[in-house]
Coordinates of N, CA and C and ligand atoms in Angstrom, one line a residue:
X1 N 15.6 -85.2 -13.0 CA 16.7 -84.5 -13.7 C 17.7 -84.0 -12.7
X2 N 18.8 -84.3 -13.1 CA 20.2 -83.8 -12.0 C 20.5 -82.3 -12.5
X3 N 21.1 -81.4 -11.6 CA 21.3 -80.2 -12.4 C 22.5 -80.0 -11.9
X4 N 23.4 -79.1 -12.4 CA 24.6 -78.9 -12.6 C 24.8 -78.1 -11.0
X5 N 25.8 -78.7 -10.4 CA 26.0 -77.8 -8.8 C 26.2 -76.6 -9.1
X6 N 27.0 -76.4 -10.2 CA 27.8 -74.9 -10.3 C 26.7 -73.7 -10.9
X7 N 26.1 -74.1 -12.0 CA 25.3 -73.3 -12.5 C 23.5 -73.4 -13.0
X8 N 23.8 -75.0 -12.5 CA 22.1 -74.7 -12.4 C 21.6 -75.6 -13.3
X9 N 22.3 -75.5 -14.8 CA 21.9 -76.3 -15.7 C 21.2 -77.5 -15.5
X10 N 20.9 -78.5 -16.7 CA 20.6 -79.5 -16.2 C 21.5 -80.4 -17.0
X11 N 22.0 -81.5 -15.9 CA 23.3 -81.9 -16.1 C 23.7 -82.9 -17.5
X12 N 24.9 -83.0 -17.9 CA 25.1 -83.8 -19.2 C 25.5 -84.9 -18.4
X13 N 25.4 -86.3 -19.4 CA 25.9 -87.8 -18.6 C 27.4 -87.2 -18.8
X14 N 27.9 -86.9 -20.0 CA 29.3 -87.4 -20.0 C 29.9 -86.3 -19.1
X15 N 29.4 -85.3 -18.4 CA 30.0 -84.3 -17.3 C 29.2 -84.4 -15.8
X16 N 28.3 -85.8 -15.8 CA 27.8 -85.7 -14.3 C 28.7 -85.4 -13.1
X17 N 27.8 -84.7 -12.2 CA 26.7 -84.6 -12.0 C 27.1 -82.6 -12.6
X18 N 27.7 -82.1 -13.4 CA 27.7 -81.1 -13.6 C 27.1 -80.9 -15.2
X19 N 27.2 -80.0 -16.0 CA 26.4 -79.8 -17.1 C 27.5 -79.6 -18.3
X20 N 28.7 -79.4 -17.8 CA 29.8 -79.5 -18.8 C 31.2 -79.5 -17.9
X21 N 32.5 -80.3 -18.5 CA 33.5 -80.3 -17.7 C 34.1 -78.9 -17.4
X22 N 33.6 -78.0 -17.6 CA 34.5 -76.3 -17.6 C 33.5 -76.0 -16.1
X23 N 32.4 -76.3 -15.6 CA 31.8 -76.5 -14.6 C 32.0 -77.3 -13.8
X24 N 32.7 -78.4 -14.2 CA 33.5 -79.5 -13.1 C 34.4 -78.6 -12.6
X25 N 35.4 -78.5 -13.7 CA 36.7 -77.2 -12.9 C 36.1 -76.6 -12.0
X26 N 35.5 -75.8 -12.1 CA 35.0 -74.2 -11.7 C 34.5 -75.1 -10.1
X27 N 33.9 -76.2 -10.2 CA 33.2 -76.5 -9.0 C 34.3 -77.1 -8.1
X28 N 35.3 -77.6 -9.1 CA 36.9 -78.4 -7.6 C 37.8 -77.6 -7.6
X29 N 38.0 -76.1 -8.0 CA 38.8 -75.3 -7.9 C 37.6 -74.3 -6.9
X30 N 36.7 -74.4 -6.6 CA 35.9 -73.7 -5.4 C 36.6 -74.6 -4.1
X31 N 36.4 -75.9 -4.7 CA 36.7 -76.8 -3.4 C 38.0 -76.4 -3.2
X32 N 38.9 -76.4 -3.8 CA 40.3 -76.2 -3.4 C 40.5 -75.1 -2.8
X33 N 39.9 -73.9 -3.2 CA 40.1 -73.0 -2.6 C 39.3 -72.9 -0.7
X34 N 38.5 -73.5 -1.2 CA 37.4 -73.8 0.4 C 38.6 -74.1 1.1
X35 N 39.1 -75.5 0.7 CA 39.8 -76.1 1.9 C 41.3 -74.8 2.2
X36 N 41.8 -75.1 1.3 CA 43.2 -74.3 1.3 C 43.5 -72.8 2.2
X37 N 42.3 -72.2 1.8 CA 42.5 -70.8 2.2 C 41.8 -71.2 3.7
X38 N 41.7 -70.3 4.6 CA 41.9 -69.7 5.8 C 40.6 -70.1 6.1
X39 N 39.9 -71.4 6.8 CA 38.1 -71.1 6.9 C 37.6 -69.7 7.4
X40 N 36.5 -69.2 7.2 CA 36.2 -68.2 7.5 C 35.6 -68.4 8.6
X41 N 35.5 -69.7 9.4 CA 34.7 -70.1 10.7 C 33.4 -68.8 10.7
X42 N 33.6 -68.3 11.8 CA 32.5 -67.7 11.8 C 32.6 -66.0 11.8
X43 N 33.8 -66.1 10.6 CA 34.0 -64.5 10.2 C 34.3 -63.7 11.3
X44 N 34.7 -64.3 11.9 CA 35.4 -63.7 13.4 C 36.6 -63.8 13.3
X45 N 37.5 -62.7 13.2 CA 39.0 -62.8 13.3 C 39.6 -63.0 14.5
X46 N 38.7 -63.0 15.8 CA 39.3 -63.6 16.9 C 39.5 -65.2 16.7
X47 N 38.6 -65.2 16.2 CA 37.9 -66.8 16.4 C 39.2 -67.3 15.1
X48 N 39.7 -66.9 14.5 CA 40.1 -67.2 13.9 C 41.7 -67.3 14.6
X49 N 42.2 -66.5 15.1 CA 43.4 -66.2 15.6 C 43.5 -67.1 16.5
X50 N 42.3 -67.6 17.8 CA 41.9 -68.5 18.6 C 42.4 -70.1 18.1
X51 N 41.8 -70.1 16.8 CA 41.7 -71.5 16.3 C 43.3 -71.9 15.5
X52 N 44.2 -70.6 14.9 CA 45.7 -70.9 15.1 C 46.2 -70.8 16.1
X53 N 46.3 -70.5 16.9 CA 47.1 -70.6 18.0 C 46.5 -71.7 18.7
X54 N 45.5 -72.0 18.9 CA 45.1 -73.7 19.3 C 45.9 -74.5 18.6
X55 N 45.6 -74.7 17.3 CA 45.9 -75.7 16.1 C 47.9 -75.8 16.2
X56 N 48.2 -74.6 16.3 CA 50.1 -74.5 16.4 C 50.4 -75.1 17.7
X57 N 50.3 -75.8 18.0 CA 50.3 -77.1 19.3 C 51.1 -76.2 20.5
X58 N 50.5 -75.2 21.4 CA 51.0 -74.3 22.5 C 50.5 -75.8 23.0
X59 N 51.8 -76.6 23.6 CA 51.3 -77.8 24.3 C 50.3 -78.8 24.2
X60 N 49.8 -78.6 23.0 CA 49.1 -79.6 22.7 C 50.0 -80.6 21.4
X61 N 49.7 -82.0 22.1 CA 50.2 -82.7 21.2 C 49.1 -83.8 19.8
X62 N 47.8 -83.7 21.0 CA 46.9 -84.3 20.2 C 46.5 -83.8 19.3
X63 N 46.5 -85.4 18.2 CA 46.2 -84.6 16.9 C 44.6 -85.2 16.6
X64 N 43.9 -83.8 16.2 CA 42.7 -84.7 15.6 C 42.5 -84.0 14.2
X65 N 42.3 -85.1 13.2 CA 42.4 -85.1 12.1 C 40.9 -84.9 11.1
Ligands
ZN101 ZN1 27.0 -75.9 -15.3

């Protein structure tokens, strides 16, 4: 039995692998927000300030994707 990522359930065919499409949303509007917003790396605001000012190319031109 598949269960729903978001809430547990156990999943419906017509909304796999979730248990209803309002639980699809809810699970790629997490993902959006994952990506979009700011990683939290390792909850370190240095680390985080580190990793923009790396990423804002101070001479760096390579890109890795
Ligand atoms: Zn669900």
């Amino acid at each position: 039995m598949h269960r729903c990522p978001t809430c547990g359930a156990v999943a419906d065919q017509k909304a796999h692998p979730f248990c209803s499409s309002r639980c699809a949303d809810v699970d790629l509007g997490r993902w959006f927000r994952g990506n979009y917003a700011i990683p939290a790396f390792d909850s370190s605001e240095e680390t985080i300030v580190e990793t923009l000012v790396a990423s804002s190319n101070l001479g760096r031109q390579d890109v890795d994707e």
